[in-house]
Coordinates of C-alpha atoms in Angstrom, one line a residue:
Chain A
X1 CA 0.0 0.0 0.0
X2 CA 1.4 3.4 -0.9
X3 CA 2.5 5.6 1.9
X4 CA 1.0 8.7 0.2
X5 CA -1.0 9.1 -2.9
X6 CA -2.4 12.2 -4.7
X7 CA -5.5 12.3 -6.9
X8 CA -6.1 15.1 -9.3
X9 CA -4.1 17.3 -7.0
X10 CA -3.9 21.0 -7.9
X11 CA -1.4 23.3 -6.2
X12 CA -1.7 27.0 -6.9
X13 CA -0.7 30.4 -5.6
X14 CA -3.0 33.4 -6.2
X15 CA -3.2 34.0 -10.0
X16 CA -1.2 31.0 -11.0
X17 CA -1.6 27.2 -11.2
X18 CA 1.7 25.6 -10.3
X19 CA 0.8 22.0 -10.9
X20 CA -2.4 20.5 -12.2
X21 CA -4.0 17.1 -11.8
X22 CA -1.0 15.6 -10.2
X23 CA -1.2 11.8 -9.8
X24 CA 1.6 10.6 -7.5
X25 CA 2.0 7.3 -5.6
X26 CA 4.8 7.1 -3.1
X27 CA 5.5 3.5 -2.2
X28 CA 7.6 2.2 0.7
X29 CA 11.3 2.1 -0.1
X30 CA 11.1 4.8 -2.8
X31 CA 13.3 7.9 -2.8
X32 CA 11.9 10.8 -4.7
X33 CA 13.5 14.0 -5.8
X34 CA 11.4 17.0 -6.9
X35 CA 13.3 19.1 -9.4
X36 CA 12.3 22.4 -10.9
X37 CA 13.3 26.1 -11.4
X38 CA 12.9 28.8 -8.7
X39 CA 9.3 29.6 -8.0
X40 CA 8.0 26.5 -9.7
X41 CA 6.1 25.5 -6.6
X42 CA 8.3 22.8 -5.2
X43 CA 8.0 23.9 -1.6
X44 CA 4.3 24.6 -1.9
X45 CA 3.8 21.1 -3.3
X46 CA 5.8 19.6 -0.5
X47 CA 3.8 21.5 2.1
X48 CA 0.6 20.3 0.5
X49 CA 1.9 16.7 0.6
X50 CA 2.7 17.2 4.3
X51 CA -0.9 18.3 4.9
X52 CA -0.1 21.7 6.2
X53 CA -1.1 23.7 3.1
X54 CA -4.6 23.5 1.5
X55 CA -4.7 22.2 -2.0
X56 CA -6.6 24.2 -4.7
X57 CA -8.2 21.0 -5.8
X58 CA -7.9 17.2 -5.6
X59 CA -6.9 15.1 -2.7
X60 CA -3.9 13.8 -0.8
X61 CA -4.5 10.4 0.7
X62 CA -2.7 8.4 3.3
X63 CA -3.7 4.7 3.0
X64 CA -7.0 5.8 1.4
X65 CA -7.8 8.4 4.1
X66 CA -7.7 12.1 3.2
X67 CA -4.9 13.9 4.9
X68 CA -7.0 16.9 5.9
X69 CA -9.3 14.6 7.8
X70 CA -6.6 13.2 10.0
X71 CA -6.0 14.8 13.5
X72 CA -2.8 16.9 13.2
X73 CA -0.8 14.8 15.6
X74 CA -1.7 11.6 13.9
X75 CA -0.7 13.1 10.6
X76 CA 2.6 14.3 12.1
X77 CA 3.3 10.7 13.3
X78 CA 3.0 9.6 9.7
X79 CA 4.6 12.5 7.8
X80 CA 7.6 14.5 8.8
X81 CA 8.6 17.7 7.1
X82 CA 12.0 19.4 7.2
X83 CA 11.4 23.0 6.2
X84 CA 13.8 25.1 4.2
X85 CA 14.6 27.5 7.0
X86 CA 13.6 27.8 10.7
X87 CA 12.9 30.9 12.6
X88 CA 13.6 31.2 16.3
X89 CA 11.8 33.8 18.5
X90 CA 13.1 32.4 21.8
X91 CA 16.3 30.3 21.9
X92 CA 16.2 26.8 23.3
X93 CA 18.9 24.2 23.8
X94 CA 19.8 21.7 21.1
X95 CA 18.4 18.8 23.0
X96 CA 15.1 20.6 23.6
X97 CA 14.9 21.4 19.9
X98 CA 15.5 17.7 18.9
X99 CA 12.9 16.6 21.5
X100 CA 10.3 18.7 19.7
X101 CA 10.2 15.7 17.3
X102 CA 8.4 13.7 20.0
X103 CA 5.5 16.1 20.2
X104 CA 3.1 14.2 17.9
X105 CA 3.8 11.0 20.0
X106 CA 2.9 12.5 23.3
X107 CA -0.5 13.3 24.8
X108 CA -1.5 16.8 25.8
X109 CA -0.2 16.5 29.3
X110 CA 2.5 14.0 28.5
X111 CA 6.2 14.6 29.2
X112 CA 9.1 13.1 27.3
X113 CA 10.2 9.9 28.9
X114 CA 13.6 8.4 29.2
X115 CA 13.1 6.6 25.9
X116 CA 12.3 9.8 24.1
X117 CA 15.4 11.5 25.5
X118 CA 17.6 8.6 24.6
X119 CA 16.2 8.6 21.1
X120 CA 16.8 12.4 20.8
X121 CA 20.4 12.0 22.0
X122 CA 21.0 9.2 19.5
X123 CA 19.5 11.2 16.7
X124 CA 21.8 14.1 17.6
X125 CA 24.8 11.8 17.6
X126 CA 23.8 10.4 14.2
X127 CA 23.6 13.9 12.8
X128 CA 27.0 14.7 14.2
X129 CA 25.9 16.8 17.1
X130 CA 26.9 14.5 20.0
X131 CA 28.0 16.5 23.0
X132 CA 26.1 19.6 21.8
X133 CA 22.9 18.9 23.7
X134 CA 23.2 21.9 26.1
X135 CA 24.3 24.4 23.4
X136 CA 21.8 27.2 22.6
X137 CA 20.3 26.8 19.2
X138 CA 21.0 30.5 18.3
X139 CA 24.7 29.9 18.7
X140 CA 24.7 27.3 15.9
X141 CA 25.8 28.0 12.3
X142 CA 23.5 27.5 9.3
X143 CA 24.9 24.1 8.6
X144 CA 24.7 23.0 12.2
X145 CA 21.1 24.1 12.4
X146 CA 20.4 22.0 9.3
X147 CA 21.9 19.0 11.1
X148 CA 19.8 19.8 14.1
X149 CA 16.7 19.8 11.8
X150 CA 17.7 16.4 10.5
X151 CA 18.1 15.1 14.1
X152 CA 14.7 16.4 14.9
X153 CA 13.2 14.6 11.9
X154 CA 15.0 11.4 13.0
X155 CA 13.5 11.9 16.5
X156 CA 10.1 12.3 15.0
X157 CA 10.3 8.9 13.3
X158 CA 7.7 9.5 10.6
X159 CA 7.0 6.9 7.9
X160 CA 7.4 9.4 5.1
X161 CA 10.0 12.1 5.3
X162 CA 9.6 15.3 3.2
X163 CA 12.7 17.3 2.9
X164 CA 12.9 20.9 1.5
X165 CA 16.4 21.4 0.2
X166 CA 18.1 19.2 2.8
X167 CA 21.5 20.0 1.5
X168 CA 21.1 23.8 2.1
X169 CA 24.0 25.3 4.1
X170 CA 25.8 22.0 4.3
X171 CA 29.4 21.5 3.1
X172 CA 30.1 18.8 0.5
X173 CA 31.2 16.2 3.1
X174 CA 28.1 16.7 5.3
X175 CA 25.8 16.7 2.2
X176 CA 26.9 13.2 1.3
X177 CA 27.1 12.0 4.9
X178 CA 23.7 13.3 5.9
X179 CA 21.8 12.3 2.8
X180 CA 23.4 8.8 3.2
X181 CA 22.0 8.8 6.7
X182 CA 18.6 9.9 5.7
X183 CA 18.4 7.4 2.8
X184 CA 19.5 4.6 5.1
X185 CA 16.8 5.5 7.6
X186 CA 13.9 6.2 5.3
X187 CA 14.3 3.9 2.4
X188 CA 13.4 0.5 3.8
X189 CA 10.1 -1.4 3.3
X190 CA 8.2 0.8 5.8
X191 CA 9.5 4.3 4.9
X192 CA 9.9 6.6 2.0
X193 CA 11.7 9.9 1.3
X194 CA 10.7 12.9 -0.9
X195 CA 13.2 15.7 -1.2
X196 CA 13.3 19.0 -3.1
X197 CA 16.7 19.4 -4.5
X198 CA 18.5 22.0 -6.6
X199 CA 21.5 19.8 -7.4
X200 CA 20.6 17.3 -10.2
X201 CA 23.7 15.3 -9.3
X202 CA 22.6 14.8 -5.7
X203 CA 19.3 13.5 -7.0
X204 CA 21.1 11.1 -9.3
X205 CA 23.2 9.8 -6.5
X206 CA 20.5 9.5 -3.8
X207 CA 17.1 9.1 -5.5
X208 CA 15.4 6.5 -7.6
X209 CA 12.3 8.5 -8.7
X210 CA 11.9 12.0 -10.1
X211 CA 9.1 14.6 -10.2
X212 CA 9.9 17.3 -12.6
X213 CA 8.0 20.5 -12.0
X214 CA 8.4 23.4 -14.5
X215 CA 5.9 25.6 -12.7
X216 CA 3.5 26.0 -15.6
X217 CA 1.0 23.5 -14.4
X218 CA 2.5 20.5 -16.1
X219 CA 4.5 17.8 -14.4
X220 CA 6.4 14.6 -15.2
X221 CA 6.9 11.8 -12.7
X222 CA 8.6 8.4 -12.9
X223 CA 11.6 6.3 -12.3
X224 CA 14.9 8.2 -12.4
X225 CA 16.3 6.2 -15.4
X226 CA 13.5 7.3 -17.7
X227 CA 13.4 11.0 -16.7
X228 CA 17.1 11.8 -16.1
X229 CA 18.0 12.8 -19.6
X230 CA 19.5 16.0 -21.1
X231 CA 16.4 16.6 -23.2
X232 CA 14.1 16.6 -20.2
X233 CA 16.3 18.3 -17.6
X234 CA 17.8 21.0 -20.0
X235 CA 14.4 22.6 -20.8
X236 CA 13.4 22.4 -17.2
X237 CA 16.1 24.8 -16.1
X238 CA 16.4 26.6 -19.4
X239 CA 20.0 25.7 -20.1
X240 CA 21.8 23.2 -22.2
X241 CA 23.2 20.2 -20.3
X242 CA 25.9 17.6 -21.0
X243 CA 25.7 14.1 -19.6
X244 CA 29.0 12.7 -18.5
X245 CA 30.0 9.5 -16.9
X246 CA 32.7 9.3 -14.2
X247 CA 33.4 5.8 -12.9
X248 CA 30.0 4.4 -12.2
X249 CA 28.5 7.8 -11.7
X250 CA 26.3 9.6 -14.2
X251 CA 26.4 13.4 -13.9
X252 CA 25.0 16.4 -15.7
X253 CA 27.1 19.6 -16.2
X254 CA 26.0 22.8 -17.9
X255 CA 27.2 23.3 -21.4
X256 CA 29.2 26.3 -22.7
Chain B
X1 CA 24.1 3.2 32.5
X2 CA 22.4 6.1 34.3
X3 CA 18.8 6.9 33.4
X4 CA 18.9 10.2 31.5
X5 CA 17.1 12.9 33.5
X6 CA 14.6 15.1 31.8
X7 CA 16.4 18.3 30.7
X8 CA 13.7 20.4 32.3
X9 CA 14.1 18.9 35.7
X10 CA 17.7 19.8 36.1
X11 CA 17.3 23.6 35.6
X12 CA 13.5 24.3 35.7
X13 CA 12.4 22.7 38.9
X14 CA 15.0 24.4 41.1
X15 CA 14.0 27.7 39.6
X16 CA 10.3 27.1 40.2
X17 CA 11.1 26.0 43.8
X18 CA 13.1 29.2 44.4
X19 CA 10.3 31.3 42.9
X20 CA 7.7 29.6 45.1
X21 CA 9.8 30.4 48.2
X22 CA 10.2 34.0 47.0
X23 CA 6.5 34.2 46.6
X24 CA 5.9 33.0 50.1
X25 CA 8.5 35.4 51.4
X26 CA 6.9 38.2 49.5
X27 CA 3.5 37.5 51.1
X28 CA 5.1 37.3 54.5
X29 CA 6.9 40.6 53.9
X30 CA 3.6 42.4 53.0
X31 CA 2.0 41.1 56.2
X32 CA 4.7 42.8 58.3
X33 CA 4.5 46.2 56.7
X34 CA 2.0 48.8 57.7
X35 CA 1.2 51.6 60.2
X36 CA 0.5 49.1 63.0
X37 CA 3.6 47.3 64.2
X38 CA 2.8 43.6 64.5
X39 CA 5.7 41.2 65.3
X40 CA 6.3 38.2 63.1
X41 CA 5.4 35.6 65.7
X42 CA 2.1 37.3 66.4
X43 CA 1.4 37.5 62.6
X44 CA 2.0 33.8 62.3
X45 CA -0.4 33.1 65.2
X46 CA -3.1 35.5 63.8
X47 CA -2.9 33.8 60.4
X48 CA -4.4 30.6 61.8
X49 CA -6.4 31.8 64.8
X50 CA -9.1 34.3 64.9
X51 CA -8.9 35.9 68.4
X52 CA -11.3 38.7 67.5
X53 CA -8.6 41.4 67.8
X54 CA -8.1 44.4 65.6
X55 CA -4.8 43.0 64.7
X56 CA -6.5 39.9 63.2
X57 CA -8.7 42.2 61.2
X58 CA -5.7 44.2 59.9
X59 CA -3.8 41.1 58.9
X60 CA -6.7 39.4 57.1
X61 CA -8.9 42.2 55.8
X62 CA -6.2 44.6 54.9
X63 CA -2.8 43.2 54.4
X64 CA -3.4 39.6 53.3
X65 CA -6.3 40.6 51.1
X66 CA -4.3 43.3 49.3
X67 CA -1.2 41.2 49.1
X68 CA -3.1 38.4 47.4
X69 CA -4.8 40.8 45.1
X70 CA -1.4 42.1 44.1
X71 CA -0.2 38.6 43.6
X72 CA -3.2 37.7 41.4
X73 CA -2.8 40.8 39.2
X74 CA 1.0 40.3 38.8
X75 CA 0.5 36.7 38.0
X76 CA -2.3 37.4 35.5
X77 CA -0.2 40.1 33.7
X78 CA 2.9 37.9 33.6
X79 CA 1.0 34.9 32.2
X80 CA -0.7 37.1 29.6
X81 CA 2.7 38.6 28.7
X82 CA 4.3 35.2 28.2
X83 CA 1.4 34.2 26.0
X84 CA 1.5 37.4 23.9
X85 CA 5.2 37.0 23.3
X86 CA 4.6 33.6 21.8
X87 CA 1.5 34.7 19.9
X88 CA 3.3 37.6 18.2
X89 CA 6.6 35.7 18.1
X90 CA 8.1 38.9 19.4
X91 CA 10.0 39.3 22.7
X92 CA 8.6 42.9 22.9
X93 CA 5.1 41.5 23.3
X94 CA 3.3 42.6 26.5
X95 CA -0.3 42.3 27.7
X96 CA -1.1 45.9 26.6
X97 CA 0.5 45.9 23.2
X98 CA -2.7 45.0 21.4
X99 CA -4.8 47.7 23.0
X100 CA -6.6 45.7 25.7
X101 CA -5.6 48.1 28.5
X102 CA -6.4 51.1 26.3
X103 CA -10.0 50.0 25.9
X104 CA -10.3 49.5 29.7
X105 CA -8.6 52.8 30.5
X106 CA -10.9 54.8 28.2
X107 CA -14.0 53.3 29.8
X108 CA -12.8 53.9 33.3
X109 CA -11.6 57.4 32.6
X110 CA -14.9 58.3 31.0
X111 CA -16.6 57.0 34.1
X112 CA -14.4 59.1 36.3
X113 CA -15.0 62.2 34.2
X114 CA -18.8 61.6 34.7
X115 CA -18.3 61.0 38.4
X116 CA -19.6 57.4 38.5
X117 CA -18.9 55.7 41.8
X118 CA -15.7 53.6 42.2
X119 CA -17.8 50.5 42.4
X120 CA -18.4 50.7 38.7
X121 CA -14.8 50.9 37.6
X122 CA -13.9 47.2 37.5
X123 CA -16.9 46.1 35.4
X124 CA -16.4 49.0 33.1
X125 CA -12.7 48.3 32.7
X126 CA -13.5 44.7 31.9
X127 CA -16.1 45.8 29.4
X128 CA -13.7 48.2 27.7
X129 CA -11.0 45.6 27.5
X130 CA -13.3 43.0 26.1
X131 CA -14.6 45.5 23.5
X132 CA -11.1 46.4 22.4
X133 CA -10.2 42.7 22.2
X134 CA -13.2 42.0 19.9
X135 CA -12.5 45.0 17.8
X136 CA -8.9 44.0 17.2
X137 CA -10.0 40.4 16.6
X138 CA -12.6 41.3 14.0
X139 CA -10.3 43.7 12.2
X140 CA -7.3 41.3 12.1
X141 CA -9.1 38.0 11.2
X142 CA -9.8 39.0 7.6
X143 CA -7.3 37.7 5.1
X144 CA -4.5 35.4 6.0
X145 CA -3.5 35.4 9.6
X146 CA 0.0 36.6 10.3
X147 CA 1.4 37.6 13.6
X148 CA 2.4 41.0 12.0
X149 CA -1.1 41.8 10.9
X150 CA -2.5 41.2 14.4
X151 CA 0.4 43.2 15.9
X152 CA -0.1 46.1 13.5
X153 CA -3.9 46.1 14.1
X154 CA -3.5 46.0 17.8
X155 CA -0.9 48.7 17.9
X156 CA -2.9 51.0 15.8
X157 CA -6.1 50.4 17.9
X158 CA -4.0 51.0 21.0
X159 CA -2.8 54.3 19.5
X160 CA -6.4 55.3 19.0
X161 CA -7.3 54.5 22.6
X162 CA -4.2 56.5 23.7
X163 CA -5.5 59.5 21.9
X164 CA -8.9 59.1 23.4
X165 CA -7.3 58.9 26.9
X166 CA -5.4 62.1 26.3
X167 CA -8.6 63.7 25.1
X168 CA -10.4 62.7 28.3
X169 CA -7.5 63.8 30.5
X170 CA -7.4 67.2 28.9
X171 CA -11.2 67.7 29.4
X172 CA -11.1 66.7 33.0
X173 CA -11.3 69.1 35.9
X174 CA -7.9 69.2 37.8
X175 CA -9.4 67.8 40.9
X176 CA -10.1 64.5 39.2
X177 CA -6.7 64.2 37.5
X178 CA -4.7 62.5 40.3
X179 CA -7.2 59.7 40.5
X180 CA -7.1 59.2 36.8
X181 CA -3.3 59.2 36.7
X182 CA -3.2 56.7 39.6
X183 CA -5.5 54.4 37.7
X184 CA -3.5 54.7 34.5
X185 CA -0.3 53.8 36.3
X186 CA -1.9 51.0 38.2
X187 CA -3.1 51.1 41.8
X188 CA -4.3 48.4 44.1
X189 CA -5.9 50.5 46.9
X190 CA -9.4 50.0 45.6
X191 CA -8.9 46.4 44.5
X192 CA -11.8 44.1 45.2
X193 CA -11.3 40.8 47.3
X194 CA -8.7 38.6 45.7
X195 CA -10.7 35.3 45.5
X196 CA -12.0 35.5 41.9
X197 CA -8.7 36.9 40.5
X198 CA -6.7 34.1 42.0
X199 CA -9.2 31.5 40.8
X200 CA -9.0 32.9 37.2
X201 CA -5.2 33.0 37.5
X202 CA -5.2 29.3 38.4
X203 CA -7.6 28.5 35.6
X204 CA -5.6 30.4 33.0
X205 CA -2.4 28.8 34.1
X206 CA -4.0 25.3 33.8
X207 CA -5.2 26.1 30.3
X208 CA -1.7 27.5 29.4
X209 CA 0.0 24.4 30.8
X210 CA -2.2 22.2 28.6
X211 CA -1.0 24.2 25.6
X212 CA 2.7 24.4 26.8
X213 CA 4.3 22.1 24.3
X214 CA 2.2 23.6 21.4
X215 CA 3.5 27.0 22.6
X216 CA 7.1 25.7 22.5
X217 CA 6.6 24.7 18.9
X218 CA 4.6 27.8 18.0
X219 CA 7.6 30.0 19.0
X220 CA 9.8 28.0 16.5
X221 CA 7.8 29.2 13.5
X222 CA 4.5 28.4 12.0
X223 CA 5.5 25.8 9.4
X224 CA 7.6 23.9 11.8
X225 CA 4.8 23.8 14.4
X226 CA 2.3 22.6 11.9
X227 CA 4.5 19.9 10.5
X228 CA 4.8 18.6 14.0
X229 CA 1.1 18.4 14.5
X230 CA 0.1 21.7 16.0
X231 CA -3.1 23.2 14.8
X232 CA -1.5 26.7 14.7
X233 CA -4.6 28.6 13.6
X234 CA -6.6 27.3 16.6
X235 CA -3.7 27.8 18.9
X236 CA -3.3 31.4 17.8
X237 CA -6.9 32.3 18.4
X238 CA -7.0 30.4 21.7
X239 CA -3.9 32.1 23.0
X240 CA -5.1 35.5 21.8
X241 CA -8.4 35.0 23.6
X242 CA -6.8 33.7 26.8
X243 CA -4.2 36.4 27.0
X244 CA -6.7 39.1 26.4
X245 CA -9.1 37.8 29.0
X246 CA -6.4 37.5 31.6
X247 CA -5.3 41.0 30.8
X248 CA -8.9 42.3 31.0
X249 CA -9.3 40.8 34.5
X250 CA -6.0 42.2 35.7
X251 CA -6.8 45.7 34.4
X252 CA -10.2 45.7 35.9
X253 CA -8.7 44.8 39.3
X254 CA -5.8 47.2 39.4
X255 CA -5.7 49.5 36.4
X256 CA -2.9 49.4 33.9
X257 CA 0.1 48.2 35.9
X258 CA 3.0 48.4 33.6
X259 CA 6.2 46.4 33.1
X260 CA 5.4 43.1 34.9
X261 CA 3.9 41.5 31.8
X262 CA 6.9 42.3 29.7
X263 CA 9.6 41.5 32.2
X264 CA 8.5 38.6 34.3
X265 CA 8.4 36.1 31.5
X266 CA 11.8 37.2 30.2
X267 CA 13.3 37.0 33.6
X268 CA 12.1 33.4 33.9
X269 CA 13.5 32.6 30.4
X270 CA 16.8 34.0 31.4
X271 CA 16.8 31.9 34.6
X272 CA 15.4 28.6 33.3
X273 CA 15.2 28.4 29.5
X274 CA 12.3 28.8 27.1
X275 CA 10.2 25.7 27.7
X276 CA 6.7 27.0 28.5
X277 CA 6.0 24.1 30.9
X278 CA 8.5 26.0 33.1
X279 CA 8.1 29.6 31.8
X280 CA 4.3 29.8 32.4
X281 CA 4.3 28.8 36.1
X282 CA 7.6 30.6 36.7
X283 CA 6.2 33.8 35.2
X284 CA 3.1 33.6 37.3
X285 CA 5.1 33.1 40.5
X286 CA 7.6 35.8 39.6
X287 CA 5.0 38.3 38.4
X288 CA 2.9 37.8 41.5
X289 CA 5.9 38.2 43.8
X290 CA 7.2 41.3 42.0
X291 CA 3.8 43.0 42.2
X292 CA 3.2 42.0 45.8
X293 CA 6.7 43.4 46.8
X294 CA 6.2 46.6 44.8
X295 CA 2.7 47.2 46.2
X296 CA 4.0 46.7 49.7
X297 CA 6.6 49.3 49.1
X298 CA 4.1 51.6 47.4
X299 CA 1.8 51.6 50.4
X300 CA 4.5 51.8 53.1
X301 CA 7.5 53.8 51.7
X302 CA 6.1 57.3 52.3
X303 CA 3.1 56.2 54.5
X304 CA 0.5 57.4 55.1
X305 CA 0.6 58.6 51.5
X306 CA 0.5 55.9 48.8
X307 CA 2.3 55.7 45.5
X308 CA 0.9 54.2 42.4
X309 CA 2.3 50.6 42.3
X310 CA 3.1 50.9 38.5
X311 CA 5.8 53.4 39.3
X312 CA 7.5 51.1 41.7
X313 CA 7.3 48.0 39.4
X314 CA 9.3 49.9 36.8
X315 CA 11.7 51.5 39.3
X316 CA 12.5 48.0 40.8
X317 CA 12.2 46.0 37.6
X318 CA 14.3 48.0 35.2
X319 CA 17.6 47.7 37.0
X320 CA 17.0 44.0 37.9
X321 CA 16.2 43.2 34.3
X322 CA 19.1 45.1 32.8
X323 CA 21.5 43.4 35.2
X324 CA 20.3 39.9 34.3
X325 CA 20.3 40.6 30.6
X326 CA 23.8 41.9 30.7
X327 CA 25.4 39.4 33.0
X328 CA 28.1 37.4 31.4
X329 CA 26.9 34.2 29.7
X330 CA 27.1 31.2 31.9
X331 CA 29.8 28.7 31.0
X332 CA 28.0 25.6 29.8

């Protein structure tokens, strides 16, 4: 059974339809990349898939149940979203921020138990933030905050992880390390991963399905092998691309 | 392997305990101050045994009642301030920023100008505050909710009230001006019995604690909160309603006491971090204690004359706050 499914989904902003009649099935074990130019509606679509943005039409279904009909906490146990940026009005410690991922698992008056705290600590360690638990979040750099957001997502333990530009602010080494970590965690037979990426080559390396979103209402979705071609990706970004092969890796570089 | 302790318990609980002790000390302090000298041992005895003496009357009817009123008002304002700061995601939020006190003040000042008896002031203040709250609510709810839209609407409405207040003041005969100014600065000498205020404070705190984890997430940004399962729209209106009602109650009891609602939550955050399961009860205890202490000084410093308590909350609070804000960061 698919983890998430859309039916005739329409995502729009005032005055413009970004993507029309989208039919998407996200199955366990799949790793999707959403590619498209700036302003194509990648984040809006991701938020709609996460159930926190109303669709202009159509439905998003979780195992046959419409997402909007689920109680917010139940929805958040199923779907995790890592947003592009976070804003902080009042600083908290790194451990408190990671523990926020347990919120959907706790009742209104519940407190995080020893298991929750151990899980948050382990997630922080996995994201390379071991020993940082008592640091204030506002003292972290952009890349470190990104790692904290990943740790929070790991603490949340959703079935489906939606990532908005997860490689933002990360250096090359951390990009590979953390995407490896996320793919390892979310690509088994109970989980799936959908990420908005700007780097085609990261998508080639870490994903097996593509959703191409030009922003004019059209879309193309399918296995990576069929969609990752110069004549599909070039027009998407409005530039000419060369395909090269290095070792076992396929890569795209801009021409000229 | 040792069992990991909850991060809140290591720092939060000691702070709450200290604030609770401070609150009790504050109440004891206010019982000892006054024109009649009553020794501490006797006060203790009188608290529990009614011997029919005048001193018993003084302790219970005058000092304890007023001390508890001050505590209730301070607690209400601090709680409302903490909620407003999350609602607006702005550390400058205070209970008055959205014009609730302006509505109350306009109603009370108009009543004073017309010479209505003091008895009418609390219900009028409450009505004015409620009216202002509904006005801001109905103006700000159209279109997409954003914290900024609410803040801007509230600030503009507050400016309108402020102009109206100045207008009433300039019309008023000089003999009525001191009473009006006292009310505007906050004054507990006409406060009604503390029971209802304390009860509402407790109720507000309980509701706030039920929302505490949602508030933690809400202050981390709307998208983040929603993705973690918080119904942010409902939370925002709930917090707005709760904070405004608490403020309206406080203002109707003691006028527009300044400063407590802004500073008490921040002091608790500086002492014990930003988790609202600690911040909310901490702010209530600290706000109540601050106002009790300030009111005790206000009525005893230059007795028999009384000072408006709002003047003292600021005079005491400003240096304390600046000191804590600027103290060197703790080594972690």
